[in-house]
Short mmCIF file of C-alpha atoms and ligand atoms in Angstrom, two decimals:
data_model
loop_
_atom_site.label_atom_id
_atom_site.label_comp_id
_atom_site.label_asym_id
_atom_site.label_seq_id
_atom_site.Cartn_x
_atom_site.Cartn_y
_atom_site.Cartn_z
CA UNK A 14 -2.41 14.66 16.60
CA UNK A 15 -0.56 14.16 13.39
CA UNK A 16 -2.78 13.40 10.17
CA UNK A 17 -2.07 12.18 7.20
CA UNK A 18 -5.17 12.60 4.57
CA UNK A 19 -4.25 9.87 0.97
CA UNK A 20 -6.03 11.63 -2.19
CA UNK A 21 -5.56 14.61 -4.43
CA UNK A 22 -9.25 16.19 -5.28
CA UNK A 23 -11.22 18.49 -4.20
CA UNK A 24 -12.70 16.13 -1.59
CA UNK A 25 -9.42 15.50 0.17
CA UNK A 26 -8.73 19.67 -0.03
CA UNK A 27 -12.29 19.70 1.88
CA UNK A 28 -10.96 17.33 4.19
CA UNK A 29 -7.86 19.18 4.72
CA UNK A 30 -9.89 22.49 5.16
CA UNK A 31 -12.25 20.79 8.12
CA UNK A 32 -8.93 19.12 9.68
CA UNK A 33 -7.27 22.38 9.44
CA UNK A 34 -10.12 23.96 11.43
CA UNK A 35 -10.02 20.93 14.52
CA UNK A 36 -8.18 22.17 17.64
CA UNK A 37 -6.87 18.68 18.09
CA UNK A 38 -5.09 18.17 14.92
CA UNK A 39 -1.26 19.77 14.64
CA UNK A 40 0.35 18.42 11.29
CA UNK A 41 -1.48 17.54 8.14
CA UNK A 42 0.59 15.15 5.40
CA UNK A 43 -1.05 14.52 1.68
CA UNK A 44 -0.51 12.09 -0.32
CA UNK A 45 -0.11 13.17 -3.21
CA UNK A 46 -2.37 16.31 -2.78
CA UNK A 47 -2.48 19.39 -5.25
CA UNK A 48 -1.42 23.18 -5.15
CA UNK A 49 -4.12 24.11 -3.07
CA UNK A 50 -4.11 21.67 -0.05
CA UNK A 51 -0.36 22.66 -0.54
CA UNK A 52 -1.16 25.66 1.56
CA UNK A 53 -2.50 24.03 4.61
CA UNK A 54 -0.49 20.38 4.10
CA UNK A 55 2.84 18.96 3.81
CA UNK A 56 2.40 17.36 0.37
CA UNK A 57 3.75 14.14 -0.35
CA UNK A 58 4.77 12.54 -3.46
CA UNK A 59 3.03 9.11 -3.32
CA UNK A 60 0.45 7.80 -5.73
CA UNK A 61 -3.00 6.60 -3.96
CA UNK A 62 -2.13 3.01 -5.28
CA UNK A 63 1.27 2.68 -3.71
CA UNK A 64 -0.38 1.33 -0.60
CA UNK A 65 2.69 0.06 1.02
CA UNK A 66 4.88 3.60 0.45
CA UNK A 67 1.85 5.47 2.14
CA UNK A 68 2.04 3.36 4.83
CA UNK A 69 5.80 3.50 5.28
CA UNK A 70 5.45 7.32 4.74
CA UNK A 71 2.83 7.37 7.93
CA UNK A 72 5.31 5.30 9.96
CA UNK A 73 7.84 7.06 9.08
CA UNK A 74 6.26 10.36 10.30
CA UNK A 75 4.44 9.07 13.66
CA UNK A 76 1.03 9.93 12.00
CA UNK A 77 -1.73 8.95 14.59
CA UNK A 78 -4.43 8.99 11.90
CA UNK A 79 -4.91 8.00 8.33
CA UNK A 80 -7.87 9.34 6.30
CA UNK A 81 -8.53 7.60 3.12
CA UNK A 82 -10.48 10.07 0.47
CA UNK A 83 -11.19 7.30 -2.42
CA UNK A 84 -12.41 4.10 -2.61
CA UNK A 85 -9.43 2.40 -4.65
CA UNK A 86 -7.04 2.36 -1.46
CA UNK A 87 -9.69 1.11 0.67
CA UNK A 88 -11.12 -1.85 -1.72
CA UNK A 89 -7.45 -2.81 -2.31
CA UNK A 90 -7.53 -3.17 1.57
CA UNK A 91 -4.88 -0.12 2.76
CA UNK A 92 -6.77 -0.42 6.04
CA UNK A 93 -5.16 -3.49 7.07
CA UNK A 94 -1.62 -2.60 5.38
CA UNK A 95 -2.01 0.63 8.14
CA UNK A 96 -3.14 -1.93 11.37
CA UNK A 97 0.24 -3.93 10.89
CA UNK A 98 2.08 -0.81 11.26
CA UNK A 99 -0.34 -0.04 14.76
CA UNK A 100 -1.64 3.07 12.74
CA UNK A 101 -5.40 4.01 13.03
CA UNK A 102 -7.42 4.24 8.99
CA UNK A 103 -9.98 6.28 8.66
CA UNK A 104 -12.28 4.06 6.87
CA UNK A 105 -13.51 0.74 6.19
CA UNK A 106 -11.45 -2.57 5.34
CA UNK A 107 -11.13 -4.20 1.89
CA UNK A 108 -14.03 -6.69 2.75
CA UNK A 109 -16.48 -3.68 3.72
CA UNK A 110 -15.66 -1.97 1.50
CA UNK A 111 -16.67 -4.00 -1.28
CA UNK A 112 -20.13 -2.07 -0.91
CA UNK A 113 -18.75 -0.03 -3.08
CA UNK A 114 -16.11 -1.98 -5.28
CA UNK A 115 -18.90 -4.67 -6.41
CA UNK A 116 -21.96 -3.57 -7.44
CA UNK A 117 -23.57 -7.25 -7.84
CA UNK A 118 -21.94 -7.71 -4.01
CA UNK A 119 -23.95 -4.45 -3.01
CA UNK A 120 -27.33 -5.85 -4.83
CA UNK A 121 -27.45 -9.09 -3.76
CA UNK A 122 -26.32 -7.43 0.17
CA UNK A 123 -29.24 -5.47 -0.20
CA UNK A 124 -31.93 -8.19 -1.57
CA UNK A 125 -31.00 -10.07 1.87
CA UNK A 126 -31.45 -7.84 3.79
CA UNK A 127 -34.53 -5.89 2.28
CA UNK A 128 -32.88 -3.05 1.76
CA UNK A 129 -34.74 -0.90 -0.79
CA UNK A 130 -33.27 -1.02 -4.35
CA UNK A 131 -34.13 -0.81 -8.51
CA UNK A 132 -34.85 -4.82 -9.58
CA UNK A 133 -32.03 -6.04 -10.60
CA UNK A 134 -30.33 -9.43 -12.93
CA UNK A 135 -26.28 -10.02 -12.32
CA UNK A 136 -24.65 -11.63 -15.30
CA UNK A 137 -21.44 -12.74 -16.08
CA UNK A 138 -21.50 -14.24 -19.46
CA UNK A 139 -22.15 -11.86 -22.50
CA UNK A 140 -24.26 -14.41 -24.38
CA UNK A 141 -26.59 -14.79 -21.67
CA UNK A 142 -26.56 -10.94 -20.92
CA UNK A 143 -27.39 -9.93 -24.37
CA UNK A 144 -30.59 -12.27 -24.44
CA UNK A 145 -32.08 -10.93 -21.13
CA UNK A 146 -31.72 -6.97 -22.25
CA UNK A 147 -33.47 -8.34 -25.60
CA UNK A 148 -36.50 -8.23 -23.46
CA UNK A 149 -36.16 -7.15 -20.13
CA UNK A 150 -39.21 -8.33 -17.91
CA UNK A 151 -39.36 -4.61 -16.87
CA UNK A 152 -39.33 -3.18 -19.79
CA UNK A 153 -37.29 0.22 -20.94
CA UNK A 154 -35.02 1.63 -20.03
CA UNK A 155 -33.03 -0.07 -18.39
CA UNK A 156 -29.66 0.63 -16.52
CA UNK A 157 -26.44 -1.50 -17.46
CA UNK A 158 -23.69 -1.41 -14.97
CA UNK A 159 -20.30 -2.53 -14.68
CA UNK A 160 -19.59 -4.35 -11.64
CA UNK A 161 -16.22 -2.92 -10.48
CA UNK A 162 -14.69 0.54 -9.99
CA UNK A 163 -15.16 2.46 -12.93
CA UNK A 164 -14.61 6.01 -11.75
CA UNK A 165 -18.17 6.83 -11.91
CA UNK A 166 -18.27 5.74 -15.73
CA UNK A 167 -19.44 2.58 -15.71
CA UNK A 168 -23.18 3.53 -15.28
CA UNK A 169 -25.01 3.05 -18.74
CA UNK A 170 -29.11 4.29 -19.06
CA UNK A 171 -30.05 2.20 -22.16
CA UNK A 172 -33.74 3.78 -23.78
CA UNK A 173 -34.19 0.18 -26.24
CA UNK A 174 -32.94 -3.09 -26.71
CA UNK A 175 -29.72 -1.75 -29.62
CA UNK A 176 -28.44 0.52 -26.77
CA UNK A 177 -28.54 -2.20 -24.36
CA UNK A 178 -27.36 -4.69 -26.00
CA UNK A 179 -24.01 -1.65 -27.21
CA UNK A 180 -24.11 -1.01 -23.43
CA UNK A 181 -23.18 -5.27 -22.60
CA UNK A 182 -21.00 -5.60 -25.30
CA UNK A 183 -19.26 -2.31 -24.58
CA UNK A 184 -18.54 -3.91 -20.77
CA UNK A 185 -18.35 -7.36 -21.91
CA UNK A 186 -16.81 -7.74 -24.68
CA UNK A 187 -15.01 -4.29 -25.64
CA UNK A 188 -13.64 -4.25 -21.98
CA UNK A 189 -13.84 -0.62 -22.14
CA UNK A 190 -14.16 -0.64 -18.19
CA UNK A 191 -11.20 -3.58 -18.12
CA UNK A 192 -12.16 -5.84 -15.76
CA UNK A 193 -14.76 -4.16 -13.67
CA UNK A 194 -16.86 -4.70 -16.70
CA UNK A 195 -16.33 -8.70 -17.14
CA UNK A 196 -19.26 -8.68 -14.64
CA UNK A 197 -22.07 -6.58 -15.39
CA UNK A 198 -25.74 -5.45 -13.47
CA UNK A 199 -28.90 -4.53 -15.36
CA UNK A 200 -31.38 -2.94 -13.38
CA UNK A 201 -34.81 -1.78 -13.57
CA UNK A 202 -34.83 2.39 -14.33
CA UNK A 203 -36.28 4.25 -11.27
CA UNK A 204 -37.86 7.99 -11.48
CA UNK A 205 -37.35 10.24 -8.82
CA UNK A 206 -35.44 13.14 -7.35
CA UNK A 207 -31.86 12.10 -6.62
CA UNK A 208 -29.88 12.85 -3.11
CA UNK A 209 -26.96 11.25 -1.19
CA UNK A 210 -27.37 10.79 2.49
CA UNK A 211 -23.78 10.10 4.19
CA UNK A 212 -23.41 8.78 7.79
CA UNK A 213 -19.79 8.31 10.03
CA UNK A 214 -20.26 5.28 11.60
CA UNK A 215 -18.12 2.67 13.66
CA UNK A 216 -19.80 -0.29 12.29
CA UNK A 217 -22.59 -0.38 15.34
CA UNK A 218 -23.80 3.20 15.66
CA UNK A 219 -23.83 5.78 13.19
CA UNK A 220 -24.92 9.76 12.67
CA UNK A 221 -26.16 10.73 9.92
CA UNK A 222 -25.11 13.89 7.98
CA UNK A 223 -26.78 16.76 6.27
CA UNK A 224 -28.34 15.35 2.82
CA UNK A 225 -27.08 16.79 0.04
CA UNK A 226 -27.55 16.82 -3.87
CA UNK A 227 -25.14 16.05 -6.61
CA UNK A 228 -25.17 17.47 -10.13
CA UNK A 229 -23.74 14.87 -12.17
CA UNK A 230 -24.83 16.20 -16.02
CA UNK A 231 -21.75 18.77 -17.76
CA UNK A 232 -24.51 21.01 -18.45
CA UNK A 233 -27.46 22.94 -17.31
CA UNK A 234 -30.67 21.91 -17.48
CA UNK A 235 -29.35 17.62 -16.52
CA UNK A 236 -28.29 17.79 -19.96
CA UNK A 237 -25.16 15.87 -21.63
CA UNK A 238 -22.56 13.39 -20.39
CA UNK A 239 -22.14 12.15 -16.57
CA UNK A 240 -19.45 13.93 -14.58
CA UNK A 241 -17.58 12.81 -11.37
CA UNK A 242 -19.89 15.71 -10.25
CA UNK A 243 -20.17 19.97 -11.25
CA UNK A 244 -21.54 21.09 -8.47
CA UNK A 245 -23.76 20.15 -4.96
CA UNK A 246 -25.44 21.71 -1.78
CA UNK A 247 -26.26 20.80 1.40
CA UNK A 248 -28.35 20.87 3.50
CA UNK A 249 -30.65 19.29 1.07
CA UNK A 250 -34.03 19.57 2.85
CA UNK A 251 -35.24 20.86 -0.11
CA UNK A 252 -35.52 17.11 -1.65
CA UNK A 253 -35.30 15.24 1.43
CA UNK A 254 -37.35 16.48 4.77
CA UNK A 255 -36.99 15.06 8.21
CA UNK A 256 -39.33 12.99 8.06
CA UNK A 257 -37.60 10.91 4.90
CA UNK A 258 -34.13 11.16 6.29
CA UNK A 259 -35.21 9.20 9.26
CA UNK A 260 -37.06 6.62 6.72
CA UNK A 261 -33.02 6.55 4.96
CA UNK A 262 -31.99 6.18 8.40
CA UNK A 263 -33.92 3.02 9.86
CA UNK A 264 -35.07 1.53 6.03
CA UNK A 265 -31.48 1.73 4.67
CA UNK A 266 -28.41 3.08 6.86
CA UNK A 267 -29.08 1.41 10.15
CA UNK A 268 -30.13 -2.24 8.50
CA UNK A 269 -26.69 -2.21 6.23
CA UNK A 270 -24.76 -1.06 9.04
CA UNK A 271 -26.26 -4.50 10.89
CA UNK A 272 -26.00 -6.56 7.55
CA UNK A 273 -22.61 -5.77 7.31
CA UNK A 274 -21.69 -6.62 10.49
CA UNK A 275 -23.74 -9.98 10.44
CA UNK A 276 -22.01 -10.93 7.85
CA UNK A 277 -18.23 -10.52 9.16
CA UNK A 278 -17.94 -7.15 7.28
CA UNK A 279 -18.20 -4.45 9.88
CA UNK A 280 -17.80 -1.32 7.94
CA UNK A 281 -15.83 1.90 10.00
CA UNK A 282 -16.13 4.87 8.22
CA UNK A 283 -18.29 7.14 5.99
CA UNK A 284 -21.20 5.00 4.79
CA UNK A 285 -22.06 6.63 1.42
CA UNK A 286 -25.67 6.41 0.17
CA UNK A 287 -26.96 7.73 -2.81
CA UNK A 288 -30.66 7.97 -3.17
CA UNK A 289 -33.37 7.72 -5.63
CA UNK A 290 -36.75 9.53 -3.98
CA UNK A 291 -39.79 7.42 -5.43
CA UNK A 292 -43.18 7.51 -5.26
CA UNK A 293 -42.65 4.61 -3.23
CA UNK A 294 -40.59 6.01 -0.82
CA UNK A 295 -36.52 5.58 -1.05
CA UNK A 296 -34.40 3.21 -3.36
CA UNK A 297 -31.10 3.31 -3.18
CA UNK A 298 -28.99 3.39 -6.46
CA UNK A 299 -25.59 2.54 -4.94
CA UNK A 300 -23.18 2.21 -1.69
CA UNK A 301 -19.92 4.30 -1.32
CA UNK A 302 -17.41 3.65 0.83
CA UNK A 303 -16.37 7.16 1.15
CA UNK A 304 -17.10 10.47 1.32
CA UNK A 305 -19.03 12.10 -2.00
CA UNK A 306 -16.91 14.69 -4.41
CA UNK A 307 -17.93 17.25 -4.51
CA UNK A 308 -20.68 15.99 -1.56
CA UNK A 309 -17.68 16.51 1.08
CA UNK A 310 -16.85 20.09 0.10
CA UNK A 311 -20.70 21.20 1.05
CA UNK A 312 -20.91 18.35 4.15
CA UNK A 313 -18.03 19.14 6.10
CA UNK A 314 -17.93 22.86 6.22
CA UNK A 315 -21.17 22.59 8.49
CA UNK A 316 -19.88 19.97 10.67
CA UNK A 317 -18.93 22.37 13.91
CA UNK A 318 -17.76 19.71 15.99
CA UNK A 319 -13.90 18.77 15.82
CA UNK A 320 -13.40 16.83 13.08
CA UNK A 321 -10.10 15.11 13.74
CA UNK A 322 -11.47 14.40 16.83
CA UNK A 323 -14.27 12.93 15.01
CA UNK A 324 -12.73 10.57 12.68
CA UNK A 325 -10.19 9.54 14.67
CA UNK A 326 -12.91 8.33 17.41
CA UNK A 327 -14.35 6.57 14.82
CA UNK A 328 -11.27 5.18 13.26
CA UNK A 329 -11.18 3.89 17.21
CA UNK A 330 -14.53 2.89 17.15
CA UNK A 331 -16.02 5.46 19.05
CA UNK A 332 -19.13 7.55 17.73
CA UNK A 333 -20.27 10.60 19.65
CA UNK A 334 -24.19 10.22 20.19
CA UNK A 335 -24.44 13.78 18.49
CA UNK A 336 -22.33 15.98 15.89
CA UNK A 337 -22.60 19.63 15.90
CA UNK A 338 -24.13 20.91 12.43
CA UNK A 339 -24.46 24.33 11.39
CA UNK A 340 -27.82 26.00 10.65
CA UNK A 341 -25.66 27.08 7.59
CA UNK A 342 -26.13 26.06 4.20
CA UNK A 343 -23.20 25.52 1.76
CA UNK A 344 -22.95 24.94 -1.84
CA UNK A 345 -20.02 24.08 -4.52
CA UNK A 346 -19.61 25.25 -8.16
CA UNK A 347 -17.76 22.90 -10.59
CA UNK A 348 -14.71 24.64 -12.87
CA UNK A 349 -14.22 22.41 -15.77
CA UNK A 350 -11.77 22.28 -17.95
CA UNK A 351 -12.34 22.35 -21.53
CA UNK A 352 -13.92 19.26 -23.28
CA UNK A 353 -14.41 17.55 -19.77
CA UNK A 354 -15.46 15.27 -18.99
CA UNK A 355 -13.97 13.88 -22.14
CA UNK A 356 -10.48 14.41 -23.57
CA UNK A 357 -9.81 18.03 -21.26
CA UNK A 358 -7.39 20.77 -21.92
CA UNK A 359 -4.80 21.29 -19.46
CA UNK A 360 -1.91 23.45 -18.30
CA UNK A 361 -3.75 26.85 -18.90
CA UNK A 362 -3.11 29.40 -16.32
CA UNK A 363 -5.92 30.51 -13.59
CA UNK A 364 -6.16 33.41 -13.12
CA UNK A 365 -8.64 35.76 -9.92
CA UNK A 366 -8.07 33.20 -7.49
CA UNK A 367 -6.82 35.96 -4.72
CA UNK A 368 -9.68 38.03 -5.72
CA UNK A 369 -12.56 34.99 -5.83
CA UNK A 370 -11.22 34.45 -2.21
CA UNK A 371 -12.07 37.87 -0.76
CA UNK A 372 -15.46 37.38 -1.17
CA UNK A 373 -16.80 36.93 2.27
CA UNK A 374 -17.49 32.53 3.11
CA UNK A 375 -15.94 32.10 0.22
CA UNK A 376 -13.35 28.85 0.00
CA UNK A 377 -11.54 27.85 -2.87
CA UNK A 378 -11.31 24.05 -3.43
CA UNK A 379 -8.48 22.69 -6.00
CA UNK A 380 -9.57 19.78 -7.71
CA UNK A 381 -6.96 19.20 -10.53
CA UNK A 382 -4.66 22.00 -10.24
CA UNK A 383 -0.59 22.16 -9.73
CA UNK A 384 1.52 24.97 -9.58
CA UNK A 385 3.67 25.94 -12.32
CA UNK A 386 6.40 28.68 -10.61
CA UNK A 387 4.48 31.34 -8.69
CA UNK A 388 1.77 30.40 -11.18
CA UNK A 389 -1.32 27.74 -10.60
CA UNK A 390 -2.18 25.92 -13.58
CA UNK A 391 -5.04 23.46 -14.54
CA UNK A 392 -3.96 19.49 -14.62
CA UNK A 393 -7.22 17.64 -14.12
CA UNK A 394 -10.84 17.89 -15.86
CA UNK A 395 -12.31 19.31 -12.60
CA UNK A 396 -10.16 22.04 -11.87
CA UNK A 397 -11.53 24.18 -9.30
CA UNK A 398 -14.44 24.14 -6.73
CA UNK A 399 -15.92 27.21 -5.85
CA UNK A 400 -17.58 26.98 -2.21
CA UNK A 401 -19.41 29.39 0.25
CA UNK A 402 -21.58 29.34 2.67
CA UNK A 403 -24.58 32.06 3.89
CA UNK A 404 -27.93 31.81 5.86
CA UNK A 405 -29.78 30.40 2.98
CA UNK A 406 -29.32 28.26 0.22
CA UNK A 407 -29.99 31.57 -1.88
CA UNK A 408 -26.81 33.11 0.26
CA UNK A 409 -24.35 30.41 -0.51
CA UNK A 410 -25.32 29.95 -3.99
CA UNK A 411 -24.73 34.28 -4.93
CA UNK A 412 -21.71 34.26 -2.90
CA UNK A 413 -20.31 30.80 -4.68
CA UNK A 414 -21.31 32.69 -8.44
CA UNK A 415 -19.71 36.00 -7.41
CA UNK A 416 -16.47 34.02 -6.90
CA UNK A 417 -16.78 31.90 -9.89
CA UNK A 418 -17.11 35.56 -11.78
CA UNK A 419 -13.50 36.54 -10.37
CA UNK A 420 -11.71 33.32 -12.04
CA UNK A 421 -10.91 32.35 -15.29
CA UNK A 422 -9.28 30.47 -17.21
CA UNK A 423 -9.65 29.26 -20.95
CA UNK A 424 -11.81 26.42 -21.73
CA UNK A 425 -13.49 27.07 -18.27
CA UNK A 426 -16.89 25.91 -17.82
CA UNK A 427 -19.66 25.60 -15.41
CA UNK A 428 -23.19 25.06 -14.76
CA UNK A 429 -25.41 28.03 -13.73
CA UNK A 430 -28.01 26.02 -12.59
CA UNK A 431 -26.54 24.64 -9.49
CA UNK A 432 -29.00 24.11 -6.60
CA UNK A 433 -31.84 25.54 -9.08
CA UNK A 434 -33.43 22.44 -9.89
CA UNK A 435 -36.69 23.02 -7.96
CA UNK A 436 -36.64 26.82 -9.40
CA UNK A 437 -37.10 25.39 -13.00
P1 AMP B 524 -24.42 4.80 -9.67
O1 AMP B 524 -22.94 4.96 -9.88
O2 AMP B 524 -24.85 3.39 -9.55
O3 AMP B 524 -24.97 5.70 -8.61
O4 AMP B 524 -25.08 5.41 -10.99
C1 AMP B 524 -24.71 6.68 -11.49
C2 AMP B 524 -25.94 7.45 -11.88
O5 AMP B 524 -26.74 6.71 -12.79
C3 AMP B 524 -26.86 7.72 -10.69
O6 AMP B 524 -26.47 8.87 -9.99
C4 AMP B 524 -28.20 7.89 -11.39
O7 AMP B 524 -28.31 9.19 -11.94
C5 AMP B 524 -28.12 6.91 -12.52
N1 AMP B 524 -28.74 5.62 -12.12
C6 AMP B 524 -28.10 4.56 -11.59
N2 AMP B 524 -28.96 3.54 -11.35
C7 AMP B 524 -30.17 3.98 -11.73
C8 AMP B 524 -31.48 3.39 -11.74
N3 AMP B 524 -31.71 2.15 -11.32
N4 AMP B 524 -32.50 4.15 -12.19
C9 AMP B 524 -32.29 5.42 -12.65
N5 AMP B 524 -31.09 6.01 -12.68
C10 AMP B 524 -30.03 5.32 -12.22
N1 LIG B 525 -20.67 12.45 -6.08
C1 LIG B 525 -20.72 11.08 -6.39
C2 LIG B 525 -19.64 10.29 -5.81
O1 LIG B 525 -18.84 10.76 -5.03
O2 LIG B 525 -19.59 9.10 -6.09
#
């Protein structure tokens, strides 16, 4: 079969990787991809929002299978753009997937159907907003949130009333999330250990996937701003034993998966659930409709089974009762550009990528990179992903730093704490 994969990051290059690997898949398209899925893909030049020229494109090409890697496409419903052309998506349609593109939709999904989550008020008028973080009935600190997409921005932790209240009026007022802000969720602050649990489901039956863990601070130690993500491992049964993941399985996965479905919203895809571990067992802090970045770069290389074969069953509504996982472990270090994940330097050269690449279960994931001649060259704020993979978490994580020693670039940085947390 013919696939065509719509995204650009390091996810998608992951995704292109594990569709590279399936026996049943012949062609790969990208849209657009980057210099490194470049290698494995035909790359083509078509933004992730032009919904109807990526469908065209997949027409045009007799793809048998579309696999969306963000959630923009899907909440702007490129799922059903794909079914009028008789094309099978990889992921859910615009009205599932607003578990993800509304995060007073997700809330309120999850208060009916007693689905673990923080406490929560929705509001959508500043005024009224401004006089409920004055004095929140939970106290602080509270969490502001803007409704809508916000590239993983819009999440606010507010330690006292003034911060709060800069948080609303930031959303509100400023619009400095545009309109995904004009609605905003405060929630009560949980403790815990974070974790994302992702299952492939058909909207009936689902399997789950290894857990794995997200870093999400620039710097070591949790410290600094919030990142689309530097750095992640899986299997994390570390944080999350058996025992709990079949807790996230029947408390949360299975009774969305149902909710969804009862309510007319039957969600295909990669169900997307990231994880606060409590004291009182698991809360969940939000719903993607996707698979994690940089989550997918340390999932997917342990998934032995097929994967085309896999997500295009799915796309078809077929879920095999088991997947084949690795006893491996697997684990991703974050390049970042300079000043990410603010304003970030860009168009520096990158050099050692041949020699980070001998190192033995070693893969190189492009995030933001494009080539400039014979020469690769930095273009996003996550530039590079450095993955591997060994018998132990230990393994993975020497091999991934040994790698990360070969490249360079300036203004590179990293965390060196990456799958260290419970080392502290
Ligand atoms: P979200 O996009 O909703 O997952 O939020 C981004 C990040 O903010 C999460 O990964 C958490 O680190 C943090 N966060 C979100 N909601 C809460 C909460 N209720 N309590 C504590 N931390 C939270
Ligand atoms: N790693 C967090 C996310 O993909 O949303």
């Amino acid at each position: 079969m013919d696939v065509l994969v719509v995204g650009g990051g390091g996810r998608e290059h992951a995704l292109v990787q594990a569709l590279d690997r399936s026996p049943s898949v012949d062609k790969i398209f990208c849209a657009p991809g980057n210099a490194g899925i470049a290698r494995l893909a035909e790359c083509l030049d078509i933004n992730v929002g032009d919904l109807d020229g990526i469908a065209r494109a997949a027409d045009e090409r007799a793809v048998d299978l579309v696999v969306v890697g963000p959630e923009a496409p899907l909440t702007a419903g490129i799922s059903a753009i794909l079914e009028q052309f008789g094309i099978a998506c990889f992921g859910p349609s615009a009205a599932a997937a607003i578990l993800e593109g509304s995060k007073a939709f997700s809330k309120a999904f999850m208060e009916r159907h007693g689905i673990p989550t923080a406490a929560f008020r929705v509001f959508n008028d500043p005024t009224a907003a401004l006089e409920f973080v004055a004095a929140p009935e939970w106290g602080f600190p509270i969490v502001v949130k803007a409704d809508g997409l916000a590239a993983g921005k819009g999440v606010l932790i507010c330690e006292d009333s003034q911060s709060a209240s800069d948080a609303i009026r930031l959303c509100m007022e400023d619009a400095a999330f545009g309109t995904a802000g004009a609605t905003v969720v405060v929630e009560q602050c949980l403790r815990g250990v974070e974790t994302t649990v992702m299952a492939l489901t058909d909207g009936e039956r689902l399997v789950v996937l290894p857990p794995s863990q997200d870093h999400k601070q620039a710097f070591d130690g949790d410290q600094g701003p919030n990142t689309g993500g530097m750095g992640a491992f899986a299997p994390a049964e570390n944080v999350i034993d058996s025992t709990l993941l079949t807790k996230v399985r029947d408390e949360v996965l299975v009774p969305t998966i149902n909710g969804m479905n009862a309510e007319d919203r039957r969600f295909q895809g990669v169900l997307y659930a990231g994880l606060m571990l409590t004291d009182d067992g698991p809360y969940v802090l939000e719903f993607n409709c996707r698979f994690g970045d940089p989550e997918a770069e340390v999932v997917l290389p342990l998934i032995r089974s097929d994967v085309g074969e896999l997500l295009s069953g799915i796309a078809e509504g077929r879920v095999p009762d088991q997947v084949e996982i690795s006893d491996e472990h697997a684990a991703i270090v974050v390049l970042a550009a300079e000043g990410y994940p603010g304003k970030h330097r860009h168009g520096d050269v990158i050099d050692g990528l041949a020699q980070a690449e001998a190192i033995e279960a070693v893969a190189i994931i492009h995030c933001g990179t494009t080539s400039d001649g014979d020469k690769i060259v930095t273009s996003g704020g996550r530039v590079l992903g450095v993955t591997a993979t060994g018998c132990s978490r230990d393994e993975a994580l020497r091999r991934a730093y040994a790698a990360v020693e070969q490249i360079s670039f300036p203004g590179m940085h990293f965390r060196r704490d990456i799958g260290r947390r419970d080392q502290e």
